[in-house]
XYZ file of C-alpha atoms in Angstrom:
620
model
C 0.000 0.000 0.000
C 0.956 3.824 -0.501
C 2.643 5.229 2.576
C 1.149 8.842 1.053
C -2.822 8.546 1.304
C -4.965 8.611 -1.476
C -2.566 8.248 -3.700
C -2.573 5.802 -6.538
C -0.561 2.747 -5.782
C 3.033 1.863 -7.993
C 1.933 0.575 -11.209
C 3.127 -3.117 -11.621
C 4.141 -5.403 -15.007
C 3.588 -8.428 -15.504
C 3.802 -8.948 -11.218
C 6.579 -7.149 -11.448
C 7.560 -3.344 -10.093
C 7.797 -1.251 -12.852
C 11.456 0.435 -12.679
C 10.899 3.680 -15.169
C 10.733 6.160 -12.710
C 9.218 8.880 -15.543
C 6.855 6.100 -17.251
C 5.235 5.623 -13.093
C 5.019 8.745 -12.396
C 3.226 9.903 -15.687
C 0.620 6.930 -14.950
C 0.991 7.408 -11.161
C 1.544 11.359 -10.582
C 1.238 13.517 -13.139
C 4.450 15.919 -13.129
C 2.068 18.742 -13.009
C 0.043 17.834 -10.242
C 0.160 19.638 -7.045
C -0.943 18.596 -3.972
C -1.897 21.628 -1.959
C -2.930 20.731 1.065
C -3.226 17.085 3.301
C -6.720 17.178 2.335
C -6.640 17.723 -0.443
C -4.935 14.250 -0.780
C -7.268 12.312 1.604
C -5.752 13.009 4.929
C -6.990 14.649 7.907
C -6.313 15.906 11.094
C -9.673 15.705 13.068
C -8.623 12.814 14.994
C -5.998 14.386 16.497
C -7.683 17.856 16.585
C -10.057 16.121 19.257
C -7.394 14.714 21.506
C -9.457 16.115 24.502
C -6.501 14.021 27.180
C -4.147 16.959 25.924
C -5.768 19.613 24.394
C -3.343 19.319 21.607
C -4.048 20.209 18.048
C -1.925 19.602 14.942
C -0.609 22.562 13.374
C -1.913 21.878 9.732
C 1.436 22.722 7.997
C 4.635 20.767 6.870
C 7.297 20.403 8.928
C 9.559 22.981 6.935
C 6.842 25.497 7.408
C 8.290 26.990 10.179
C 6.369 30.431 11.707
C 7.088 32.812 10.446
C 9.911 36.003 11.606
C 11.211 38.954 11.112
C 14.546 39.270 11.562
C 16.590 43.423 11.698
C 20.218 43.765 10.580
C 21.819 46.740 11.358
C 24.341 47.368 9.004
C 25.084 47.068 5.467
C 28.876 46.195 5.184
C 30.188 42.640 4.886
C 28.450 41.070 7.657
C 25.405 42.613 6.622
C 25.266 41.813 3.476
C 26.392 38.380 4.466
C 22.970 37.611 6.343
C 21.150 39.322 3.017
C 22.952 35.664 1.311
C 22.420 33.151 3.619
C 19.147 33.973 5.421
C 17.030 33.764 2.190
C 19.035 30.430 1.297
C 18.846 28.877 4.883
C 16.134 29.792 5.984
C 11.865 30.223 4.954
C 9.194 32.587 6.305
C 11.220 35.194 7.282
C 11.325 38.456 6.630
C 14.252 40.187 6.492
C 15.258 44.056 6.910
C 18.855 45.634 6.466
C 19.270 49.208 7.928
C 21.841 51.411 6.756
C 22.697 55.014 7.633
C 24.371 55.716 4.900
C 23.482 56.200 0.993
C 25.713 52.796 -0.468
C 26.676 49.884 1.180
C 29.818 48.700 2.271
C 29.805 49.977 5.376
C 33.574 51.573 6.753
C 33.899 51.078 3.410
C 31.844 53.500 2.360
C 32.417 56.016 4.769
C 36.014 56.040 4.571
C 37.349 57.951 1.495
C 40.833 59.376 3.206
C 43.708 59.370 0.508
C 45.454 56.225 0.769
C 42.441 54.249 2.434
C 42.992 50.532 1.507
C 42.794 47.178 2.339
C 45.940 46.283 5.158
C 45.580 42.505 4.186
C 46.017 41.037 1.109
C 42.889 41.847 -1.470
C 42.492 37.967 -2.175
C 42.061 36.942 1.597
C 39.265 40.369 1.978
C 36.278 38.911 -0.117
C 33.626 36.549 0.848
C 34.775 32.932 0.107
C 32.093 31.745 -2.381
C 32.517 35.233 -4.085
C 36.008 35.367 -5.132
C 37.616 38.500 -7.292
C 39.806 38.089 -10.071
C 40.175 41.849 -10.761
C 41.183 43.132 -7.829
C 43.749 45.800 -8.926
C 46.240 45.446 -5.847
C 47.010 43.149 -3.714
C 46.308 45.451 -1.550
C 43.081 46.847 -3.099
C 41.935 50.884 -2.580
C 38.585 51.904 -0.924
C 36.652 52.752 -3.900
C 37.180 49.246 -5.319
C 36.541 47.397 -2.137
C 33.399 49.301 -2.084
C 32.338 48.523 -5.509
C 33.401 44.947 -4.800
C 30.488 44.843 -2.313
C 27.851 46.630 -4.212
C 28.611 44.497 -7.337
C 27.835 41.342 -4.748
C 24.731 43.164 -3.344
C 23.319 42.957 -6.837
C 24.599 39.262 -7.704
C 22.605 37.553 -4.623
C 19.800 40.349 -4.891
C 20.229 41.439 -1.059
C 19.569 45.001 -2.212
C 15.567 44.135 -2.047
C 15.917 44.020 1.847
C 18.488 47.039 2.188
C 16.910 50.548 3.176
C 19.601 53.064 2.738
C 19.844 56.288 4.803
C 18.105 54.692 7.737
C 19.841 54.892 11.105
C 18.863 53.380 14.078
C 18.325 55.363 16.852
C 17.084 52.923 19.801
C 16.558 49.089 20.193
C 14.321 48.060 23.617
C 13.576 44.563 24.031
C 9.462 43.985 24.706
C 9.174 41.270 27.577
C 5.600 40.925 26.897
C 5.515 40.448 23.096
C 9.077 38.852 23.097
C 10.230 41.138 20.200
C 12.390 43.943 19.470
C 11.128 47.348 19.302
C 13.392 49.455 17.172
C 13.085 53.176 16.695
C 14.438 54.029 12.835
C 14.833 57.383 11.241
C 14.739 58.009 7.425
C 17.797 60.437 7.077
C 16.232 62.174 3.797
C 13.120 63.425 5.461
C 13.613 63.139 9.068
C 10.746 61.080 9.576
C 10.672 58.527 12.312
C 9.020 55.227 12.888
C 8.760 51.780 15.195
C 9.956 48.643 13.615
C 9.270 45.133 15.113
C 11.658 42.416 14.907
C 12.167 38.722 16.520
C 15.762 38.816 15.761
C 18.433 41.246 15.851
C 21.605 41.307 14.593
C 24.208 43.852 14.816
C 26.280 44.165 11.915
C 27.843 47.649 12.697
C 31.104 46.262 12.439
C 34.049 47.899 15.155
C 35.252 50.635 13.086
C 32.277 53.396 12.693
C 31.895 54.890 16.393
C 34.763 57.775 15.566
C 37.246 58.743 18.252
C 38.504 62.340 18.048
C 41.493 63.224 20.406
C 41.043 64.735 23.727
C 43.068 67.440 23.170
C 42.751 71.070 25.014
C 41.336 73.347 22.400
C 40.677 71.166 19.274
C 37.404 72.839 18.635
C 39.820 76.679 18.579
C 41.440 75.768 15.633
C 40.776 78.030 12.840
C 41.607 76.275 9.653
C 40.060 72.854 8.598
C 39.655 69.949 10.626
C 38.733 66.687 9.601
C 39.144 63.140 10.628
C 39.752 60.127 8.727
C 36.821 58.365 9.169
C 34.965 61.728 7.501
C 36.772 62.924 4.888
C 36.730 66.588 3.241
C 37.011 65.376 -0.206
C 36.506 68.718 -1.689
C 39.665 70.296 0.542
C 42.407 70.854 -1.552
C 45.573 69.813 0.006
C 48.157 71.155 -2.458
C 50.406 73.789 -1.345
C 49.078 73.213 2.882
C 50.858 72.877 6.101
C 49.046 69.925 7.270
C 49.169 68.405 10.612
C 48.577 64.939 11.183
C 47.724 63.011 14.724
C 48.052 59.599 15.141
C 50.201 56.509 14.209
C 47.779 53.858 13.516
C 46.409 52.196 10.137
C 44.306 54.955 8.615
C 47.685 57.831 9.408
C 50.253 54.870 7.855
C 48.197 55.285 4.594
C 47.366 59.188 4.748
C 51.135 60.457 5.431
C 52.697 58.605 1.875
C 49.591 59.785 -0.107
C 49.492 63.388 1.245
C 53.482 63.740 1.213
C 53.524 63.110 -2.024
C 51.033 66.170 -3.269
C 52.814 69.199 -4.680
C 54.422 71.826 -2.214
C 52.947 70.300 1.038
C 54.526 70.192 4.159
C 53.495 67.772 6.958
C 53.513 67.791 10.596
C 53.252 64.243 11.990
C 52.561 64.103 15.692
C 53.582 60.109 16.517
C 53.836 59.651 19.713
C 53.080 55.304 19.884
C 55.772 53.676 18.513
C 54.595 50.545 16.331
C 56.552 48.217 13.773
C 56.394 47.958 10.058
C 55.671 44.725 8.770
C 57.093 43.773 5.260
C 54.363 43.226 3.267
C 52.045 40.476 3.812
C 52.325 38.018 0.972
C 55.593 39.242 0.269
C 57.089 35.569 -0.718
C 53.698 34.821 -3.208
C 54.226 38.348 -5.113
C 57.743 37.175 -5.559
C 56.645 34.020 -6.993
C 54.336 35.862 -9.640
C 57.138 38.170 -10.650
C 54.970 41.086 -9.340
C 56.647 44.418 -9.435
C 55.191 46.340 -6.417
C 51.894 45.419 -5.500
C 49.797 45.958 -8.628
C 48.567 43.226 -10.631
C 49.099 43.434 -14.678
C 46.383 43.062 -17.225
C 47.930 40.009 -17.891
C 48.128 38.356 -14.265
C 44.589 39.461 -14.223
C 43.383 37.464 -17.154
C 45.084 34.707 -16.015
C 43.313 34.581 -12.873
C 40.068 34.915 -14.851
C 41.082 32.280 -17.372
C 42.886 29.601 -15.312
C 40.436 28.692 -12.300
C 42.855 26.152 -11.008
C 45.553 28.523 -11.003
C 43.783 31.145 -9.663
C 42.292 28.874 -6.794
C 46.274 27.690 -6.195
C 47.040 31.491 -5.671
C 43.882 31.949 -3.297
C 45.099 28.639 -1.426
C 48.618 29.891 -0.483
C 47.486 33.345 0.071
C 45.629 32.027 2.749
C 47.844 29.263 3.978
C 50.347 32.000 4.747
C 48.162 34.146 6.751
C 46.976 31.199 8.791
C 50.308 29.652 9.240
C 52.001 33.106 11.178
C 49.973 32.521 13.847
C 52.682 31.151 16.084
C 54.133 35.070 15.590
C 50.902 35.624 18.507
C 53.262 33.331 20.796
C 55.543 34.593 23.102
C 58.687 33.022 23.122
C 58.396 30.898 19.622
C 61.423 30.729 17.496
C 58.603 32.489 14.405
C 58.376 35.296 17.114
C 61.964 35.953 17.353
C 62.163 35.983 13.789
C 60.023 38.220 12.869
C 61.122 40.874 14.921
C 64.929 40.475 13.443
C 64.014 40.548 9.963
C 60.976 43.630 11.222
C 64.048 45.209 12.592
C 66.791 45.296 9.800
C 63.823 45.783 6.881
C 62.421 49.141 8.873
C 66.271 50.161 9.424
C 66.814 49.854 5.812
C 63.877 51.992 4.862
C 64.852 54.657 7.445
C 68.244 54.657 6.480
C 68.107 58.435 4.969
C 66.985 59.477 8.605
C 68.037 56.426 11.019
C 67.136 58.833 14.209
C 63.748 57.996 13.348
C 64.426 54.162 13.278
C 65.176 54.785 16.877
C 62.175 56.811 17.997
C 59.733 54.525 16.207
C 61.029 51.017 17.097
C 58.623 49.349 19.984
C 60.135 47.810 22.811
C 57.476 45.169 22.714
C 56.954 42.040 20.098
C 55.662 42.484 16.842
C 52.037 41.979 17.107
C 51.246 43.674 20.295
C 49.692 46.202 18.378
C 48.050 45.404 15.145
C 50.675 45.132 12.506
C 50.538 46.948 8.801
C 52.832 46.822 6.046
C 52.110 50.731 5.369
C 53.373 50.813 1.627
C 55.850 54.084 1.308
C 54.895 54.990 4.973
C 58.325 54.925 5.880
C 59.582 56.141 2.890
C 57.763 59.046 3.256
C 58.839 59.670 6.921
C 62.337 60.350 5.491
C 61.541 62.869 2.965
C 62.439 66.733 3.053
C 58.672 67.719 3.443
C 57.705 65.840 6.643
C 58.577 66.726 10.480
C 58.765 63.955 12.908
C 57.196 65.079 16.049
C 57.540 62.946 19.166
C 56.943 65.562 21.683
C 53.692 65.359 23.425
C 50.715 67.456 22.423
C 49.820 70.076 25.248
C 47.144 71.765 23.411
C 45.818 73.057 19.854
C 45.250 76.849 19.569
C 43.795 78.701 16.737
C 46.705 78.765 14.323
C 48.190 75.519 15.016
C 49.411 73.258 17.746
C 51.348 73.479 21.114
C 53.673 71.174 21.945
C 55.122 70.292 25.609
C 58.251 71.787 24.791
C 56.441 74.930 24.390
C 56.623 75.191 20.434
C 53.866 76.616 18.058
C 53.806 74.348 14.626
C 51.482 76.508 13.129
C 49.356 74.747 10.230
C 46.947 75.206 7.784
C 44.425 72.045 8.407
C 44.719 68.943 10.916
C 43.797 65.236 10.167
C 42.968 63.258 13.078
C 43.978 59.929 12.078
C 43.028 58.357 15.764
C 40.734 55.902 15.050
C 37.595 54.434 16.181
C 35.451 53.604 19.761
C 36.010 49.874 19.198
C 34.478 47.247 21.371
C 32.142 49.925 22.338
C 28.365 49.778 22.582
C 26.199 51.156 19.640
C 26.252 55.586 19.447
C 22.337 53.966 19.954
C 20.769 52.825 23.522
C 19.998 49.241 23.282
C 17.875 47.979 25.962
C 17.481 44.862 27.285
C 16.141 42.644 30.153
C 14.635 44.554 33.349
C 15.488 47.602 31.129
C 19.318 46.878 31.402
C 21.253 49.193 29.076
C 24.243 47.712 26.788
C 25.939 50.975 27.829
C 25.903 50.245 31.508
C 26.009 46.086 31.052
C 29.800 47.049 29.747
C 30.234 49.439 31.696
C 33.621 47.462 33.328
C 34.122 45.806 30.272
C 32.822 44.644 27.262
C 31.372 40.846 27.121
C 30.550 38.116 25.173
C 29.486 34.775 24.319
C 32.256 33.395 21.692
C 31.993 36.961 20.378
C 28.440 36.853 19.077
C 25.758 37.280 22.558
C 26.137 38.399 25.743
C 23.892 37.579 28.761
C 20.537 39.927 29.139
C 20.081 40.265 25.829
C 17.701 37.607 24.263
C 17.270 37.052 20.687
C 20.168 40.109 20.014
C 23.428 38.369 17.575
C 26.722 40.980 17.104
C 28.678 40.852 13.905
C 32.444 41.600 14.809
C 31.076 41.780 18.091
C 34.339 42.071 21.451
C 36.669 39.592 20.991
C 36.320 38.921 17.156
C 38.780 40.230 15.630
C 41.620 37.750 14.274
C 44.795 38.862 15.133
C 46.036 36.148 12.439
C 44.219 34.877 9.229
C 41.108 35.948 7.514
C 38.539 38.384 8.944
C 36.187 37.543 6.526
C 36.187 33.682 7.523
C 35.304 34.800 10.740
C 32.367 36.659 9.731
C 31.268 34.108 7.382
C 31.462 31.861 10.770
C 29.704 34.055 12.646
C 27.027 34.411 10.566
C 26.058 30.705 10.003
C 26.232 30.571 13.805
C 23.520 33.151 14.005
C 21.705 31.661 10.733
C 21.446 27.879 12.419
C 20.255 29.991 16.227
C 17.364 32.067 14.146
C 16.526 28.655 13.097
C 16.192 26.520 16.692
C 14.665 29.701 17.179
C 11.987 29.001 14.465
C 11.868 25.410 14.526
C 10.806 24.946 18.183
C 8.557 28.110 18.996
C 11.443 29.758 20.830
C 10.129 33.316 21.845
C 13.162 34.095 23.308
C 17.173 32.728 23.711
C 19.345 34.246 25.297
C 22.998 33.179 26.613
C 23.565 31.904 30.067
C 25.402 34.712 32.161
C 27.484 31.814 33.486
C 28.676 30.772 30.010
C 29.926 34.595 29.408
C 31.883 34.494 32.691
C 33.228 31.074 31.427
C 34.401 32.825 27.984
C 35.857 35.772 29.833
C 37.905 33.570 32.045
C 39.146 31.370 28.933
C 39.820 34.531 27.118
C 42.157 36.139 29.602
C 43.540 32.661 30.306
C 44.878 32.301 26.430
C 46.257 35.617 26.375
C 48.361 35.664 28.795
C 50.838 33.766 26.665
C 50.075 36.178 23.686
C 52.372 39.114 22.579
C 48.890 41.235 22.766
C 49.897 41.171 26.917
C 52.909 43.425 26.384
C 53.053 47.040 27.418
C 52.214 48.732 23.941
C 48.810 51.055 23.506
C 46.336 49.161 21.174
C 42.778 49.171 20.435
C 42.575 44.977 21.261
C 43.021 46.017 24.738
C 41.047 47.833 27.614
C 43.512 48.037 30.396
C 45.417 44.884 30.926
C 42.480 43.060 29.236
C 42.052 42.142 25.250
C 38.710 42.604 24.396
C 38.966 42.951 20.390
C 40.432 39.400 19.323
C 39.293 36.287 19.051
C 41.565 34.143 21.884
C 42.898 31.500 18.999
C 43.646 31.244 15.753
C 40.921 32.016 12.560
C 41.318 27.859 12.068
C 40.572 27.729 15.731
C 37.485 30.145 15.479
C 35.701 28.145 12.260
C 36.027 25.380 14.166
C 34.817 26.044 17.697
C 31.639 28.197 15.801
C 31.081 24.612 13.653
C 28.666 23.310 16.228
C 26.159 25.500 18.515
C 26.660 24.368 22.494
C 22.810 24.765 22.775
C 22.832 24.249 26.522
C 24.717 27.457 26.886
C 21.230 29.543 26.098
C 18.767 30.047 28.359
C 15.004 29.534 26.603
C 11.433 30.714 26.539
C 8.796 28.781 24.973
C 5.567 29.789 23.410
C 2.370 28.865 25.329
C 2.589 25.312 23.742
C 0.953 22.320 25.442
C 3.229 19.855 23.301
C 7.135 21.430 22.593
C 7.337 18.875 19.769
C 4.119 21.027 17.543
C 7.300 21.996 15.479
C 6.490 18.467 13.757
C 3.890 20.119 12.232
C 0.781 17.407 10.446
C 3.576 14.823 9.587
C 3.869 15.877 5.619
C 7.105 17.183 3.897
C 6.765 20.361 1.405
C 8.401 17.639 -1.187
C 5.269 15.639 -0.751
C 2.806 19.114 -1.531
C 4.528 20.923 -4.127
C 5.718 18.439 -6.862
C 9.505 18.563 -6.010
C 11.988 15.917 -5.937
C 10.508 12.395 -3.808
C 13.639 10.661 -3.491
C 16.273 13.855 -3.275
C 18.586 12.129 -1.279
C 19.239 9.870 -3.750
C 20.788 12.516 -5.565
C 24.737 12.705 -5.378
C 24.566 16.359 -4.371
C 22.513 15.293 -0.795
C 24.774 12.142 -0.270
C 27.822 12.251 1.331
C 29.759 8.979 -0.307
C 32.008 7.022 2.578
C 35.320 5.673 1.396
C 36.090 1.914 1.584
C 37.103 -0.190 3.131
C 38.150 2.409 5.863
C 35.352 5.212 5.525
C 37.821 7.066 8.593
C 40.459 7.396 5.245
C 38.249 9.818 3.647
C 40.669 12.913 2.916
C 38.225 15.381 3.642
C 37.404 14.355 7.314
C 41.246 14.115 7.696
C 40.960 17.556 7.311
C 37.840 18.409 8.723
C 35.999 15.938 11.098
C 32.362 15.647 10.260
C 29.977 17.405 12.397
C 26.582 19.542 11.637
């Protein structure tokens, strides 16, 4: 008999089962026939729908027919636009919303338009995984082109039907009574405001948009232009300026070589941190391709676009070597002592017109401390006849210029603040959570997390680059990609099993914390050098392993580390739904794991042989 009711019965020859699959189903089930509904096809729930012992009723779905949700994402950079992919793919019934505040995505990406602004890491290893570039210009690839690089992939996967530009967020409040997210949004090009609803939240802000101007006596005096970095005066002409510049981090590494170089300027550079220069990163692999700087031909291009296994080879060792430095993190390791030798004679040799400045600039703690950047013609530029080195401490700014400790006026015509960003901080937005806790005052000692991605108090919220995500080795990118499918597979439990509200155990955060500081006390991040990883004598921006570490211990949910609140269900297992599959309704595929694509083919005679769970055990 049919295990589907009501429907005809396999069609037999001759006493025999007929083994055309097309010829059965054309007798059997027409191709075109739909089956809309269980009864439709014979089958009903009354039975069950007048279990009176329970009060139980079947929900007359399928089982993939989860409720349905709707899920916010603040943010439209990569991690946004990474849940734009993979929550239409993963995931049904929900509906999705991407704020922005800005008028493109891309996020920093976006905003930042400084001279210079580029990628730090090669271009290859900054790009989703399943998305990979063969254009990219550089190997280390300019702003504009990242940017374009992420609208172009915005229109590939068609996340730009859930993005609402020029949207910012000004408040998030959790609702303990309707178990949702109330979030206040206003549109930027009228000013109007409105309430959004959401079951899920992600924050996708990313750690570099919250920007940090200097406390410095009498910035706002300062007569001539001011700008910072992070918001850019693209329509100031720099050419023929005395331009003073604060800050020696990653955004003032790029800005000195570019603005040095403009006709009949003159730069002030106020570095007080010291910091190393790092050779560049995939210096050995640009050897190997014969690359002359760091710019790509035409014809290396086309290569990459013609040659997928060669291009793949190139992706491979490009990300080998950024995974395989992670022993630099170490103290003590012989790849530690290393690199600070070879650091130290390749930033003597580029210094060597001025080698006074090798010896105000060289850290006395390891390589890696502080986050390390190649800086292209930083140092180069440090040695020419238009640049001051300043190491004297600022005392305060005054209307023509600044005022140094030693009592000296450098008088200038406009200041860049290249200091950075608020990182590991809150939202610039209150978010609001359990008992009316505030995110501000919940971190108040410190910022904290559940493997990055949740912190206790705060159910049904997800961060994006969230404290201690950052990957002080290896590919960001992985880790957001990791990150996200973390998130994706909660939102689903979530759906799946009438979850009204997860949130982590405050336990589980404390147990995090305590691992955290327990791992990086062998790190070089522990030695005394001024860096945005740390608060204090406590990393809170990095991930405490290696990126192969984080993919792996963000393969498999620890679903006993959340905390759960259930809708008013009399049975928790309604999530089964009326026992039918959407296969069964809709005239798709009966047998689909059958298909090579579903099947996952052991080896013999030892299936443990398989090369790919050498690699990479199996696990869901």
């Amino acid at each position: 008999m049919s295990a589907v009711p009501n429907l005809p019965e396999p069609i037999h020859q001759n006493g025999t089962l007929e083994h055309d699959l097309d010829a059965v189903l054309d007798q059997a089930l027409p191709k075109t026939k739909r089956i809309d509904s269980p009864t439709q096809a014979g089958f009903s729930t009354a039975s069950s729908n007048n279990a009176s012992s329970t009060g139980f009723k079947l929900h007359d779905t399928v089982i993939e027919n989860q409720r349905p949700l709707k899920v916010i994402v603040v943010g439209a950079g990569y991690s946004g636009i990474y849940h734009g992919i993979r929550i239409p793919e993963r995931l049904r019934n929900v509906d999705l919303t991407i704020y922005d505040k800005n008028a493109g995505v891309g996020g920093t990406w976006f905003e930042n338009r400084y001279p210079g602004c580029a990628c730090d890491i090669p271009s290859h290893s900054y790009q989703y995984s399943f998305n990979p570039n063969p254009n990219w210009s550089s190997m280390y690839s300019p702003a504009p082109e990242i940017q374009a690089y992420l609208a172009s992939t915005v229109k590939k996967y068609s996340v730009d039907r859930f993005i609402k530009l020029q949207h910012e967020i000004k408040s998030c409040n959790w609702d303990a009574n309707t178990s949702k997210w109330k979030v206040k949004v206003k549109k930027l090009d009228t000013d109007e405001e409105f309430e959004d609803t959401s079951d899920v939240l992600i924050m996708a802000r990313g750690g570099l948009n919250h920007i940090a101007w200097p406390q410095i006596d009498g910035l706002r005096s300062f007569k001539g232009e001011i700008m910072h970095s992070a918001a850019w005066n693209q329509d100031y002409d720099f050419t023929n300026k005395r331009i003073g510049i604060i800050g020696s981090g990653s955004s003032a590494i790029q800005i000195i070589p570019s603005l040095q170089r403009l006709p009949k300027t003159q730069l002030s550079c106020f570095i007080r941190s010291r910091t190393w220069i790092s050779p560049p990163f995939g210096q050995a692999i640009q050897d190997e391709l014969g690359m002359d700087g760091f710019t790509f031909s035409e014809e290396q291009r086309k290569k990459f676009q013609s040659d997928p296994d060669h291009f793949h080879a190139f992706r491979m060792k490009l990300e080998e070597g950024g995974n395989e430095i992670h022993a630099l993190t170490i103290k003590g390791t012989e790849m530690q002592k290393g690199a600070q030798k070879h650091f130290e004679e390749n930033m003597k040799q580029r210094l060597a017109k001025k080698p006074e400045i090798y010896e105000w600039i060289k850290p006395n703690f390891a390589p890696g401390c502080r986050r390390l950047t190649p800086g292209p013609g930083f140092l180069e530029a440090l040695v020419e006849d238009n640049v001051s080195f300043i190491r004297d401490r600022i005392a305060r700014i005054e209307d023509e210029g600044i005022v140094t400790e030693d009592g000296k006026l450098h008088e200038i015509d406009v200041l860049v603040c290249a200091t950075g960003f608020h990182t590991g901080a809150p939202p610039p937005f209150p978010v609001t959570g359990i008992d009316g806790v505030e995110l501000t005052q919940h971190w108040d000692q410190r910022a904290t997390s559940y493997l990055s991605l949740a912190t206790d108090a705060f159910p049904n919220l997800f961060m994006m680059l969230g404290p201690n995500s950052a990957i002080g080795s290896g590919s960001l990118t992985m880790m957001i990609e990791s990150v996200g499918d973390y998130v994706i597979k909660c939102i689903r439990k979530i759906q799946k099993e009438n979850i009204y509200s997860m949130v982590v155990k405050s336990s589980r955060v404390a147990d995090f914390l305590a691992y955290s500081d327990a791992y990086f006390k062998n790190t070089v991040f522990m030695d005394e050098c001024k860096s945005w990883y740390r608060k204090g004598d406590i990393v809170t921006g990095l991930w405490p392993g290696s990126t192969l570490h984080c993919i792996e211990a963000l393969r498999s949910p620890r679903w006993e580390d959340f905390e759960y609140g259930y809708a008013e269900e009399v049975n928790q297992m309604a999530w089964l739904g009326n026992g039918w599959s959407t296969n069964q309704l809709e005239g798709r595929d009966l047998a689909f794991y059958l298909m090579p694509q579903f099947q996952q083919v052991p080896v013999s005679p030892l299936p443990e042989d398989n090369g790919e769970f050498k690699t990479r055990a199996w696990s869901q």
